[in-house]
mmCIF file of C-alpha atoms in Angstrom:
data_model
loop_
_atom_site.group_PDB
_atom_site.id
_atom_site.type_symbol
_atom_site.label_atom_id
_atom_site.label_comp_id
_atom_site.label_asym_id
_atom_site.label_seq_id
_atom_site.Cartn_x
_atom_site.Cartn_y
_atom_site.Cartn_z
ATOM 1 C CA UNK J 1496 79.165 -11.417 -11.777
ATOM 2 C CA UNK J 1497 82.851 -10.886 -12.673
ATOM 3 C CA UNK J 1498 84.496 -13.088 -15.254
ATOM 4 C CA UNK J 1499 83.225 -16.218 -17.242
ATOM 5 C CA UNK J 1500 81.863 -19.060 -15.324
ATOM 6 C CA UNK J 1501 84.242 -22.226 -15.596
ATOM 7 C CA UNK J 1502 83.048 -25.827 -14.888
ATOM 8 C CA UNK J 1503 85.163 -28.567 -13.640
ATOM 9 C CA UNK J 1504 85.510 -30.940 -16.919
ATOM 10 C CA UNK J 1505 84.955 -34.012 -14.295
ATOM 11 C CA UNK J 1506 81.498 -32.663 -13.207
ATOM 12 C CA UNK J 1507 79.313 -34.329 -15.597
ATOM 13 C CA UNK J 1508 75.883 -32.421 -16.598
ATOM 14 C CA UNK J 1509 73.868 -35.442 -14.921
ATOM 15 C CA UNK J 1510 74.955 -34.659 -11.129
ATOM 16 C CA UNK J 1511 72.725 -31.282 -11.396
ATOM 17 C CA UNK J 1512 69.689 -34.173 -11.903
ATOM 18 C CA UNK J 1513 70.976 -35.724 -8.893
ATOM 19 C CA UNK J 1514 68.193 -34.441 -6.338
ATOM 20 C CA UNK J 1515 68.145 -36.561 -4.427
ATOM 21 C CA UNK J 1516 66.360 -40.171 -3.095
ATOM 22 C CA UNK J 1517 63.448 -37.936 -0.992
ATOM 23 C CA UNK J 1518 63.313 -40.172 1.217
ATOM 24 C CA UNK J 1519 60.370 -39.232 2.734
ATOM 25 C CA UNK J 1520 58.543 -71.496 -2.789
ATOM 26 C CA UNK J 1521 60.542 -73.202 -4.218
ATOM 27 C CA UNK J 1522 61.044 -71.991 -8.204
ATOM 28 C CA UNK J 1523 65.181 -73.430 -11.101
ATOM 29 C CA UNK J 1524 67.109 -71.090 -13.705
ATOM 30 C CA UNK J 1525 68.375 -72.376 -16.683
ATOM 31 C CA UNK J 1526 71.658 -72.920 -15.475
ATOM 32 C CA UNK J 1527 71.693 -75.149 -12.839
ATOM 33 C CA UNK J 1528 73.984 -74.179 -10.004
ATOM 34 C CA UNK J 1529 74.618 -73.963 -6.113
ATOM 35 C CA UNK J 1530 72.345 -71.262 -4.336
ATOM 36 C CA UNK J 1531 74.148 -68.100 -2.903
ATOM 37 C CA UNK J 1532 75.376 -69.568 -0.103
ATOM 38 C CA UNK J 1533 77.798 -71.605 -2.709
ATOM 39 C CA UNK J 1534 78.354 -68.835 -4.932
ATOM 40 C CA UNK J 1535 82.488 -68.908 -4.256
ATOM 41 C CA UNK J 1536 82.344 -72.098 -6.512
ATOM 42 C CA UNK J 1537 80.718 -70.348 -9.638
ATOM 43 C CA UNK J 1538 82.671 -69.437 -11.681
ATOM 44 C CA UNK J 1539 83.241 -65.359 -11.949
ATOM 45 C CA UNK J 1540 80.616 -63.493 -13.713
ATOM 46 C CA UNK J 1541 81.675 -62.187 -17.283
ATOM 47 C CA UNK J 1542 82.798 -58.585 -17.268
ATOM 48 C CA UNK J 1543 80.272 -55.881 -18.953
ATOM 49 C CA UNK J 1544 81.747 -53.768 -22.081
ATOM 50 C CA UNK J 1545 84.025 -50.727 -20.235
ATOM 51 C CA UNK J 1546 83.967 -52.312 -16.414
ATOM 52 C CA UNK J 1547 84.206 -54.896 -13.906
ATOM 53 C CA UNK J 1548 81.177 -57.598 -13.198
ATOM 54 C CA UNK J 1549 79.269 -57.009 -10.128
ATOM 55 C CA UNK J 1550 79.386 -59.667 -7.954
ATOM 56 C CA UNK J 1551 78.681 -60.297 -4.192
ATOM 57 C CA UNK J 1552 82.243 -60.897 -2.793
ATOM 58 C CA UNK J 1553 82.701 -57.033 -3.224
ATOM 59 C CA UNK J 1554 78.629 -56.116 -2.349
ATOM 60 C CA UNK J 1555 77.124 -54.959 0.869
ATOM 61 C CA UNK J 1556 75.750 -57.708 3.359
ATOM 62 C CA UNK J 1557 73.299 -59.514 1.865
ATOM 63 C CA UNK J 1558 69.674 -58.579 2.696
ATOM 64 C CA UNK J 1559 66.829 -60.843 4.239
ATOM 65 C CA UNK J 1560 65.554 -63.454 1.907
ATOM 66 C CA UNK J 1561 62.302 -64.778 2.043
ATOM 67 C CA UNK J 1562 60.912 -67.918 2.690
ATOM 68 C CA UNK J 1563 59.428 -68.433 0.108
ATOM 69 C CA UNK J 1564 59.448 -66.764 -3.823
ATOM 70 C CA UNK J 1565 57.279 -63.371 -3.891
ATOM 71 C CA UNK J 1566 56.017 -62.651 -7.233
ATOM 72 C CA UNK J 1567 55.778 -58.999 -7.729
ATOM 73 C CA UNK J 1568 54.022 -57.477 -10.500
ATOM 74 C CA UNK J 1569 55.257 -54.073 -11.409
ATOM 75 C CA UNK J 1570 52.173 -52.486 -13.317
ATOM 76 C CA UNK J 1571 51.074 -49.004 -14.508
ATOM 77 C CA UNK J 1572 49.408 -48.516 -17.122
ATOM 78 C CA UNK J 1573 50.430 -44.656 -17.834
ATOM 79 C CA UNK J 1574 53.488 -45.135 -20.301
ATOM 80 C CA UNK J 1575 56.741 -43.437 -19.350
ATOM 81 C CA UNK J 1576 56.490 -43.896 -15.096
ATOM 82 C CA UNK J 1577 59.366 -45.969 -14.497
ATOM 83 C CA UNK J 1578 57.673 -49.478 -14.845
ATOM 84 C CA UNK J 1579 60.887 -51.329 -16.568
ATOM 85 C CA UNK J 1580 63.493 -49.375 -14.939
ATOM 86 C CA UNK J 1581 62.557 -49.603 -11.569
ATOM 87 C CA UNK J 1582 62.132 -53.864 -12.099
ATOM 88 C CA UNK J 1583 65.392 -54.084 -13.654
ATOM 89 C CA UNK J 1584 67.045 -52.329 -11.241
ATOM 90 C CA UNK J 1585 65.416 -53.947 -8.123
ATOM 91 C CA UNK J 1586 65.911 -57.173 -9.641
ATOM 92 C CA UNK J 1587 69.631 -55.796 -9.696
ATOM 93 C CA UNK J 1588 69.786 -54.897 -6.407
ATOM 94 C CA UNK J 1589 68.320 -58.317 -4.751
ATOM 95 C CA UNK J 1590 70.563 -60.632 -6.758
ATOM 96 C CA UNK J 1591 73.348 -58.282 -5.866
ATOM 97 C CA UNK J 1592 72.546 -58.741 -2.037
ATOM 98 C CA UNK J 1593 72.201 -62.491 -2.105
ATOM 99 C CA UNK J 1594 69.118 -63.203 -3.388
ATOM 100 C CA UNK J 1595 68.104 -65.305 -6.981
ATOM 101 C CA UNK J 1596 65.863 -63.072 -9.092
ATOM 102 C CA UNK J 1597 63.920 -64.011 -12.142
ATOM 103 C CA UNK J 1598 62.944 -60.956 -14.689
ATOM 104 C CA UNK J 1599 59.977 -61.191 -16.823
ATOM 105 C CA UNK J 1600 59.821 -59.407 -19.652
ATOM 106 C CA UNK J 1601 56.271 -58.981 -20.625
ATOM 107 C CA UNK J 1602 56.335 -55.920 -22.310
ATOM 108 C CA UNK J 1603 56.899 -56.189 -26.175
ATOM 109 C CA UNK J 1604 59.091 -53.609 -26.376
ATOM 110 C CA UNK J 1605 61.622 -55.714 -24.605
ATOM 111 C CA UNK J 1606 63.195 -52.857 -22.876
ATOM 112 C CA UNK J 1607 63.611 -54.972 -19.702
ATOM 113 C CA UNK J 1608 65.433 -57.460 -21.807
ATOM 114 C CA UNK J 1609 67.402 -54.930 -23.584
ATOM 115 C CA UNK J 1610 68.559 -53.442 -20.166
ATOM 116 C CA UNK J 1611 70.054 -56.778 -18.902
ATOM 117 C CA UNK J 1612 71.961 -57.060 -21.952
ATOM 118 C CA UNK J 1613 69.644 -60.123 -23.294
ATOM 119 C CA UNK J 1614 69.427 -60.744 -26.976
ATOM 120 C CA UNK J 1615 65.669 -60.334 -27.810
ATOM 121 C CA UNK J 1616 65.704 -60.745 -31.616
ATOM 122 C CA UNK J 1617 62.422 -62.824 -33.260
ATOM 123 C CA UNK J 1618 64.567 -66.134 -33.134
ATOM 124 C CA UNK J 1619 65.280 -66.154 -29.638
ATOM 125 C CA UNK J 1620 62.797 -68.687 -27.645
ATOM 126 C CA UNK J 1621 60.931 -65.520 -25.158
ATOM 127 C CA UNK J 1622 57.951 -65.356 -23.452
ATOM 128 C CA UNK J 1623 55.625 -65.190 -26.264
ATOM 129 C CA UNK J 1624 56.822 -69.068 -26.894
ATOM 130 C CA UNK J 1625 55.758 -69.677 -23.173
ATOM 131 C CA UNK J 1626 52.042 -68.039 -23.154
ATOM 132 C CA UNK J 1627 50.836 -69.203 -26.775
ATOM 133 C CA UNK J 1628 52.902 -72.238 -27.264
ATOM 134 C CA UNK J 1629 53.198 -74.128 -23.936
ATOM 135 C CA UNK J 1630 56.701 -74.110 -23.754
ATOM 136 C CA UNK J 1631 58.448 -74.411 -20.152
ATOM 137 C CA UNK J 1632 59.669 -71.222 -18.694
ATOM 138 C CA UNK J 1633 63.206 -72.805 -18.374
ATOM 139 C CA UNK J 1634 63.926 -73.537 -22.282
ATOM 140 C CA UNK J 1635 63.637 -69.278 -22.295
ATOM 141 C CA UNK J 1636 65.367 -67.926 -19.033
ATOM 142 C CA UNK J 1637 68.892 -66.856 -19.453
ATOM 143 C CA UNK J 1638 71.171 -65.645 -17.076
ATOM 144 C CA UNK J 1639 72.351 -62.232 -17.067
ATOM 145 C CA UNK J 1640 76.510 -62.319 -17.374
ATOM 146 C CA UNK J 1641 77.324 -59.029 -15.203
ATOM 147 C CA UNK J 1642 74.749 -59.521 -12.070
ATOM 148 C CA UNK J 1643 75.435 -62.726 -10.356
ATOM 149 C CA UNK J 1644 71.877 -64.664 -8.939
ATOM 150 C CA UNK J 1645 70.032 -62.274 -11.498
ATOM 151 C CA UNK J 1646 67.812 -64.097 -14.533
ATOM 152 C CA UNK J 1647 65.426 -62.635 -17.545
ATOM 153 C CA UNK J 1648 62.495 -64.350 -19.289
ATOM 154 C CA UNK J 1649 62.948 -61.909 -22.152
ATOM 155 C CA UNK J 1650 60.473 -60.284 -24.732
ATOM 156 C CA UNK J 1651 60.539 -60.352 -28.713
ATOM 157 C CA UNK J 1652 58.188 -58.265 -31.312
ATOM 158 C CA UNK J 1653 55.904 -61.787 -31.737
ATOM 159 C CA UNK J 1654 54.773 -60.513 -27.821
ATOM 160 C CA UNK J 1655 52.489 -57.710 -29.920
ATOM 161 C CA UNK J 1656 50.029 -60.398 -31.127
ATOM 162 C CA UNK J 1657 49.677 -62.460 -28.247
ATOM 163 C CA UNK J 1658 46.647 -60.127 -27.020
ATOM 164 C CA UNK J 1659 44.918 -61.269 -29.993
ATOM 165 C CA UNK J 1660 46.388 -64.948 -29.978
ATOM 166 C CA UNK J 1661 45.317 -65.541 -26.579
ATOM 167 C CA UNK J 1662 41.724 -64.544 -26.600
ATOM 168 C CA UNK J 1663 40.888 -68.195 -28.416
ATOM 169 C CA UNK J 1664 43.259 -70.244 -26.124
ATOM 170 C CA UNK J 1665 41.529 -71.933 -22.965
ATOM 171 C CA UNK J 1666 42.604 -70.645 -19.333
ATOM 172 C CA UNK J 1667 43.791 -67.376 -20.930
ATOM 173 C CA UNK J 1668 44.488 -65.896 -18.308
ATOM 174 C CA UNK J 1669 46.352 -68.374 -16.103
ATOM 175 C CA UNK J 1670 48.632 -68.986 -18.580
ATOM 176 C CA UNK J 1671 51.675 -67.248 -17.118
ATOM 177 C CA UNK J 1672 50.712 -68.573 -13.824
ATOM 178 C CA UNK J 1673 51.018 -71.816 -14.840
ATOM 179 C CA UNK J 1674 53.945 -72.012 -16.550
ATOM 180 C CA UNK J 1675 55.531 -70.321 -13.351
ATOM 181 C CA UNK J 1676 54.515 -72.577 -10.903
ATOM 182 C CA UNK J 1677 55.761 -75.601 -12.902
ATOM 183 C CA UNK J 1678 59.465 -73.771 -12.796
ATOM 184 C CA UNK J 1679 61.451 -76.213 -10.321
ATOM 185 C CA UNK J 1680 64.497 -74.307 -10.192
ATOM 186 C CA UNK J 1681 65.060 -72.077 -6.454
ATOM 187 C CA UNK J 1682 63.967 -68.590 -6.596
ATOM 188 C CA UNK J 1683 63.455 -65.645 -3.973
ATOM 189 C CA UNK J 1684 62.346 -63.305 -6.458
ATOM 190 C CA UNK J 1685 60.182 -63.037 -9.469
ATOM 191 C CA UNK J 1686 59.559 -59.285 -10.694
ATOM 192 C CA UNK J 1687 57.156 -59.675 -13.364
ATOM 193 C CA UNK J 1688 57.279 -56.292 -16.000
ATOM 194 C CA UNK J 1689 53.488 -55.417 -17.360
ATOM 195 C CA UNK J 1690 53.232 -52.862 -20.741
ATOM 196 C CA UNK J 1691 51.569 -49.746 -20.523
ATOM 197 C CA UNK J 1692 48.223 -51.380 -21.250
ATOM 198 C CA UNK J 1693 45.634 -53.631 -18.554
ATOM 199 C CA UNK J 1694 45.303 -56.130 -21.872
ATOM 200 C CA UNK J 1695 45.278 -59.732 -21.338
ATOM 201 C CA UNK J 1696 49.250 -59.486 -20.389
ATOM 202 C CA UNK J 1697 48.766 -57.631 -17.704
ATOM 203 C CA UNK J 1698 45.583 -59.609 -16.868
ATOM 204 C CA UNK J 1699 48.259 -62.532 -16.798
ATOM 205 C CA UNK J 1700 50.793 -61.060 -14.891
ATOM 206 C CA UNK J 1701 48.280 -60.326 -12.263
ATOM 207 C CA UNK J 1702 46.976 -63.776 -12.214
ATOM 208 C CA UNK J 1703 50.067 -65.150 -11.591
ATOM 209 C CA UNK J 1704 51.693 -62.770 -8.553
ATOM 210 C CA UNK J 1705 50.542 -62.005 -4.864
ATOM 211 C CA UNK J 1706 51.887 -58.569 -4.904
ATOM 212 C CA UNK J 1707 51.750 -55.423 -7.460
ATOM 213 C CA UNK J 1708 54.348 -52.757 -7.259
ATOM 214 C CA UNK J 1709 53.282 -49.841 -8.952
ATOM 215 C CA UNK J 1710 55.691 -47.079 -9.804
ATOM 216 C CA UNK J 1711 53.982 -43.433 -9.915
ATOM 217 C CA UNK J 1712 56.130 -40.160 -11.408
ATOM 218 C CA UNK J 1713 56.050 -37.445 -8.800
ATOM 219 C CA UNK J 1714 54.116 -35.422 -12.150
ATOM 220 C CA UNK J 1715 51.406 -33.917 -12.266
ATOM 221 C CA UNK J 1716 48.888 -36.352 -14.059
ATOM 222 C CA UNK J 1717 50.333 -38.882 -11.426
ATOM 223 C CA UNK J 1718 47.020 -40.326 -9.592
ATOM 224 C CA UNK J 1719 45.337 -40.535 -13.067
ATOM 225 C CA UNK J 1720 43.781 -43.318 -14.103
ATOM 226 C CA UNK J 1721 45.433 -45.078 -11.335
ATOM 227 C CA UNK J 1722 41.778 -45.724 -10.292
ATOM 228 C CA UNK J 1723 41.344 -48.042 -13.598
ATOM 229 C CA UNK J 1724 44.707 -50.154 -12.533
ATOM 230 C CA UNK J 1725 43.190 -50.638 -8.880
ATOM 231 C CA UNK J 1726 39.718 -51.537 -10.226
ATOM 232 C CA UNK J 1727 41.355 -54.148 -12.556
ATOM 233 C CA UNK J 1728 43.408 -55.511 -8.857
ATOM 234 C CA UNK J 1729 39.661 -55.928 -7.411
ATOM 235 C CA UNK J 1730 38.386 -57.527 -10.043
ATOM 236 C CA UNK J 1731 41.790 -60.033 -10.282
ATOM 237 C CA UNK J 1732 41.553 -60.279 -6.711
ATOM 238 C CA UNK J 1733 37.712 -61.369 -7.005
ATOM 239 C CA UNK J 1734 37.718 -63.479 -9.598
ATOM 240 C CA UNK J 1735 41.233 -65.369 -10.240
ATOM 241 C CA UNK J 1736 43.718 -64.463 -7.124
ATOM 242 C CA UNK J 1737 42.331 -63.623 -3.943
ATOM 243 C CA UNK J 1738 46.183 -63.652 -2.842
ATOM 244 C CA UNK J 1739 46.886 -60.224 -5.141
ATOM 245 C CA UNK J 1740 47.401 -57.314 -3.492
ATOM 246 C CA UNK J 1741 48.612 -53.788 -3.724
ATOM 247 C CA UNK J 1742 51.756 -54.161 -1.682
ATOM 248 C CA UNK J 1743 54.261 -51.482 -2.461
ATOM 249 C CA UNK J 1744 54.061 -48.254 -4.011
ATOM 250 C CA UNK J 1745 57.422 -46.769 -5.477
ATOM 251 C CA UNK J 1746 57.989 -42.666 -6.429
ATOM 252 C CA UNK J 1747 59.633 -42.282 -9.165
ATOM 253 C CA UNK J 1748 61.609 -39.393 -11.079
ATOM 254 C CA UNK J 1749 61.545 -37.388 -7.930
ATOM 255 C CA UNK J 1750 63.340 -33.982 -8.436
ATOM 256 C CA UNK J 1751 63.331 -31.952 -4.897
ATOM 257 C CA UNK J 1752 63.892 -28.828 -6.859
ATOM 258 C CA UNK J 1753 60.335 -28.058 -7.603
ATOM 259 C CA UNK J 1754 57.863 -27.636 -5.102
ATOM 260 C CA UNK J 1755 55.306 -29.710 -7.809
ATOM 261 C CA UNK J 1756 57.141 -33.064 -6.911
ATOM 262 C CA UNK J 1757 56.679 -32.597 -2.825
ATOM 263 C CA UNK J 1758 53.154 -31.824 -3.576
ATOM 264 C CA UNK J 1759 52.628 -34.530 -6.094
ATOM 265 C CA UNK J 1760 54.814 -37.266 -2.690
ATOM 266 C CA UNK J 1761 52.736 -35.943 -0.277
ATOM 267 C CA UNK J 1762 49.517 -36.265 -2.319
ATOM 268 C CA UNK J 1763 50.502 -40.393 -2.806
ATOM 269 C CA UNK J 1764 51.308 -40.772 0.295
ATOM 270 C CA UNK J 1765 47.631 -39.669 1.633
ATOM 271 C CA UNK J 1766 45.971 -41.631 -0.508
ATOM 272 C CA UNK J 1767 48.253 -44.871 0.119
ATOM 273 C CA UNK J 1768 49.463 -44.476 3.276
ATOM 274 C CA UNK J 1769 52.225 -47.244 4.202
ATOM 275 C CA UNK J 1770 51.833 -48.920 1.224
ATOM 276 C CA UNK J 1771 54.631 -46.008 0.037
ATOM 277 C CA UNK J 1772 57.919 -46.871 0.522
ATOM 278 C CA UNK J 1773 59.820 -44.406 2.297
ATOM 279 C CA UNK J 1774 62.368 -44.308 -0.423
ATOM 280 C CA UNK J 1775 61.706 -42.649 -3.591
ATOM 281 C CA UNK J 1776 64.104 -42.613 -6.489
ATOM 282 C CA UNK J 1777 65.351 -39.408 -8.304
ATOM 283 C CA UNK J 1778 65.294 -38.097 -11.491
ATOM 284 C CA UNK J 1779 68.967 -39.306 -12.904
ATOM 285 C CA UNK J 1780 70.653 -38.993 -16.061
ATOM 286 C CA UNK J 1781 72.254 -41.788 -15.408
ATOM 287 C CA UNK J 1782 69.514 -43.856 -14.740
ATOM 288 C CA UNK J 1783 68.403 -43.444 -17.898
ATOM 289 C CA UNK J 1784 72.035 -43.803 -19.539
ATOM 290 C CA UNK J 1785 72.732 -47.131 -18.223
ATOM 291 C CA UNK J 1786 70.181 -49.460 -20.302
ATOM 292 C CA UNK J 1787 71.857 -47.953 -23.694
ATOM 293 C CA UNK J 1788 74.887 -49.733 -22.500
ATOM 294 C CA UNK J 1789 72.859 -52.955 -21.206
ATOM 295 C CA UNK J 1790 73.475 -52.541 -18.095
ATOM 296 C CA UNK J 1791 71.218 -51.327 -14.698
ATOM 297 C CA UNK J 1792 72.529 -48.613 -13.527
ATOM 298 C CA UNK J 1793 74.050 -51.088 -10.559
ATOM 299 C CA UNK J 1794 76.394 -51.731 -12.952
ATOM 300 C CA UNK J 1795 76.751 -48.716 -14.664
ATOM 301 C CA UNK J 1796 77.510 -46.355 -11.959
ATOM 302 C CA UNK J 1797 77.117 -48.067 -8.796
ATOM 303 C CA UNK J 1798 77.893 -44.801 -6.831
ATOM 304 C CA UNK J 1799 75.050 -42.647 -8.712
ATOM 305 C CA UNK J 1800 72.337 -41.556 -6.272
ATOM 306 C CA UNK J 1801 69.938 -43.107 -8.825
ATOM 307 C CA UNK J 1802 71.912 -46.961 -7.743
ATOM 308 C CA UNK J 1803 71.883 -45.594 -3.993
ATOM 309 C CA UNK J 1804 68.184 -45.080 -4.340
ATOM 310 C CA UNK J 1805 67.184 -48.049 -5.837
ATOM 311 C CA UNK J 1806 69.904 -50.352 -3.339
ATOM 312 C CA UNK J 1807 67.442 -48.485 -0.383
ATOM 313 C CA UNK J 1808 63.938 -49.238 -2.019
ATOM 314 C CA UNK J 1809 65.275 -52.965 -2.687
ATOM 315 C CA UNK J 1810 66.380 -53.130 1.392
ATOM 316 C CA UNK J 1811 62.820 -51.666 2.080
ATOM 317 C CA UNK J 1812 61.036 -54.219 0.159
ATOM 318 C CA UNK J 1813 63.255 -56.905 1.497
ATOM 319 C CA UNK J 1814 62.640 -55.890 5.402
ATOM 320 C CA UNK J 1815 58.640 -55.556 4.712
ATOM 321 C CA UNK J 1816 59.009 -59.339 3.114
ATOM 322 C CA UNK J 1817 60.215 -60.174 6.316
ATOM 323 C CA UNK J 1818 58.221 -58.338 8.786
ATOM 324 C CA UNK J 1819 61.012 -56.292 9.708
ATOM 325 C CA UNK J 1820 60.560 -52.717 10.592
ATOM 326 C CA UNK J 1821 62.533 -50.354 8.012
ATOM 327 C CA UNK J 1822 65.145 -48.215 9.802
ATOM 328 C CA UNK J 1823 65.543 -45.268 7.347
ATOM 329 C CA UNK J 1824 68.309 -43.767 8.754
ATOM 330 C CA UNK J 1825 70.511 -44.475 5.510
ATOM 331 C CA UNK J 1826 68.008 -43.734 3.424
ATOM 332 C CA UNK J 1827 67.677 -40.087 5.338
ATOM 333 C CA UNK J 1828 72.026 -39.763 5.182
ATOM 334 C CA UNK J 1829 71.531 -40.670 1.084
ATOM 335 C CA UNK J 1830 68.907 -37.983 0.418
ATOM 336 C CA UNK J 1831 71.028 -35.078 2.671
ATOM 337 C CA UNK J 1832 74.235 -36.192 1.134
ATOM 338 C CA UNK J 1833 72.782 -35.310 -2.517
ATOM 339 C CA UNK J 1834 70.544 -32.107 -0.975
ATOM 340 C CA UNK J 1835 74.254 -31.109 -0.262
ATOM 341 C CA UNK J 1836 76.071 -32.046 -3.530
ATOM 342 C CA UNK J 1837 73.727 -30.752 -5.680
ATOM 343 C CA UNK J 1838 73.491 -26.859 -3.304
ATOM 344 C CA UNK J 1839 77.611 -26.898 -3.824
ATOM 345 C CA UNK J 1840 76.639 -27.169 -7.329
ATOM 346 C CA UNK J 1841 74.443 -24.518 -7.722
ATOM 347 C CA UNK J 1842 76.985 -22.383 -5.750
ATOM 348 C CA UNK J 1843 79.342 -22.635 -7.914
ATOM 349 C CA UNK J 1844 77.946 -22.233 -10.849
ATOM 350 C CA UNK J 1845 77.016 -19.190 -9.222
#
């Protein structure tokens, strides 16, 4: 190769992650205010540090709500899958087509809390105050300032002992369920965020919802101990919620560079069949980038194939909840499009 190799200085290092997408009632928030059919009397969203709010004047057409609130459980327990980012960023993607979401942040970490730019200190009423203490869901829902529609029960460190606190307390495990169903204000949405764990939290958060999302890394060790998480649905399903189900099943950090990840689709995809969405999201450096700035990466870079990808999996979800049949014609032009960036890239770095 003659000469040095020069790089564009506006090609940032995170397009080469860019793969692509593969693409293979009634609840109130805090707030009270008009639903989204009203929204051009709110009053405009506050601006996130270094951009613009989102709102819906300047988003695509809304997509379908549904008639009444689905309560999705996102749940894994294999640590580092994509549980938070993928329910922030849904949750993103339905308020930002129309739809009220409600976040709940059950992991005490609080990354889903810290990603929506909610304050999550120990003094902060969260969802610990709701499960041990009996206090309503709406003295600890905020709104989130740069996603219009969108709303976060948030976690704090006290979340760590309430496996331990609420072995002694009666109806354990209905707990979350409760307070939920005694939240008056109008949802579509609530997308509740499990920890890495199938404790009494998670035990809770299944209780509570009719559906469980589970995200699975297109990895290797991706199918194990699944079998623990579906066991624990059964037994939910038998015991406390004969509603729950298994509904969607997301792939996550996809990277169509490496054979391993079409092997690792394909392999999901026989087991679960059409529980799979069609869409799967890629491996993005700016997916993970946006939650240091509190922001989803809807807000962060709204053009990134990681916000494309997640915008299709939230239409997906949103046509299923309707009975509608999923056209993935986008979803097919999204993956090609970044198939095609990411080959000129390799070209000319050639």
């Amino acid at each position: 190769m003659a000469g040095s190799v020069h790089r564009e200085p506006d090609v940032e290092e995170s397009e080469s992650l860019r793969s692509d997408a593969n693409i293979a009632g009634p609840m109130t928030d805090p707030v009270p205010g008009p639903r989204p059919a009203d929204s051009e009397s709110m009053a405009a969203p506050v601006p996130p540090p270094g951009g613009e709010a989102v709102s819906r004047e300047t988003s695509p057409p809304p997509m379908p709500r549904p008639e009444q609130t689905r309560v999705m459980v996102v749940a894994n327990q294999k640590g580092g899958v994509g549980k938070t980012t993928t329910t922030v960023n849904l949750a993103a993607s339905l308020a930002l087509h129309g739809n009220r979401v409600l976040v709940i942040d059950l992991d005490p970490q609080g990354n889903a809390s810290t990603a929506l730019g909610i304050d999550h200190h120990a003094d902060v009423p969260s969802i610990y105050d709701v499960l041990v203490d009996n206090r309503q869901l709406s003295d600890v829902v905020q709104p989130v300032v740069d996603v219009e529609g969108l709303f976060c029960a948030p976690a704090t460190i006290d979340l760590a002992g309430a496996e331990i606190e609420l072995v002694s307390l009666v109806a354990r495990e209905s707990r979350l369920d409760r307070a939920i169903k005694a939240y008056q204000q109008p949802l579509d949405y609530i997308l509740i965020d499990c920890p890495p764990s199938l404790g009494l939290l998670t035990v809770n958060a299944l209780v509570a919802g009719a559906e469980v999302l589970i995200p699975i890394q297109c990895e290797y060790y991706a199918l194990e101990g699944l079998g623990q998480l579906l066991r624990n649905v059964e037994l939910v399903r038998g015991h406390l919620n004969p509603e729950l189900h298994v509904s969607t099943i997301l792939l996550t950090m996809y990277d169509g560079r490496t054979r391993l990840a079409s092997q690792v689709a394909e392999e999901v995809r026989t087991h679960f069949g059409k529980e799979v969405l069609r869409t799967s999201i890629p491996r993005s450096v700016r997916i993970s980038e946006a939650p240091s700035y509190g922001q989803t990466v809807l807000t962060y870079d709204p053009g990134s194939s990681g916000a494309l990808s997640y915008l299709e999996a939230a239409r997906e979800i949103a046509l299923r909840g309707v009975g509608v049949h999923y056209d993935g014609s986008r979803a097919h032009t999204v993956g090609r499009q970044q198939q095609q960036d990411q080959h000129s890239m390799s070209e000319g770095l050639q």
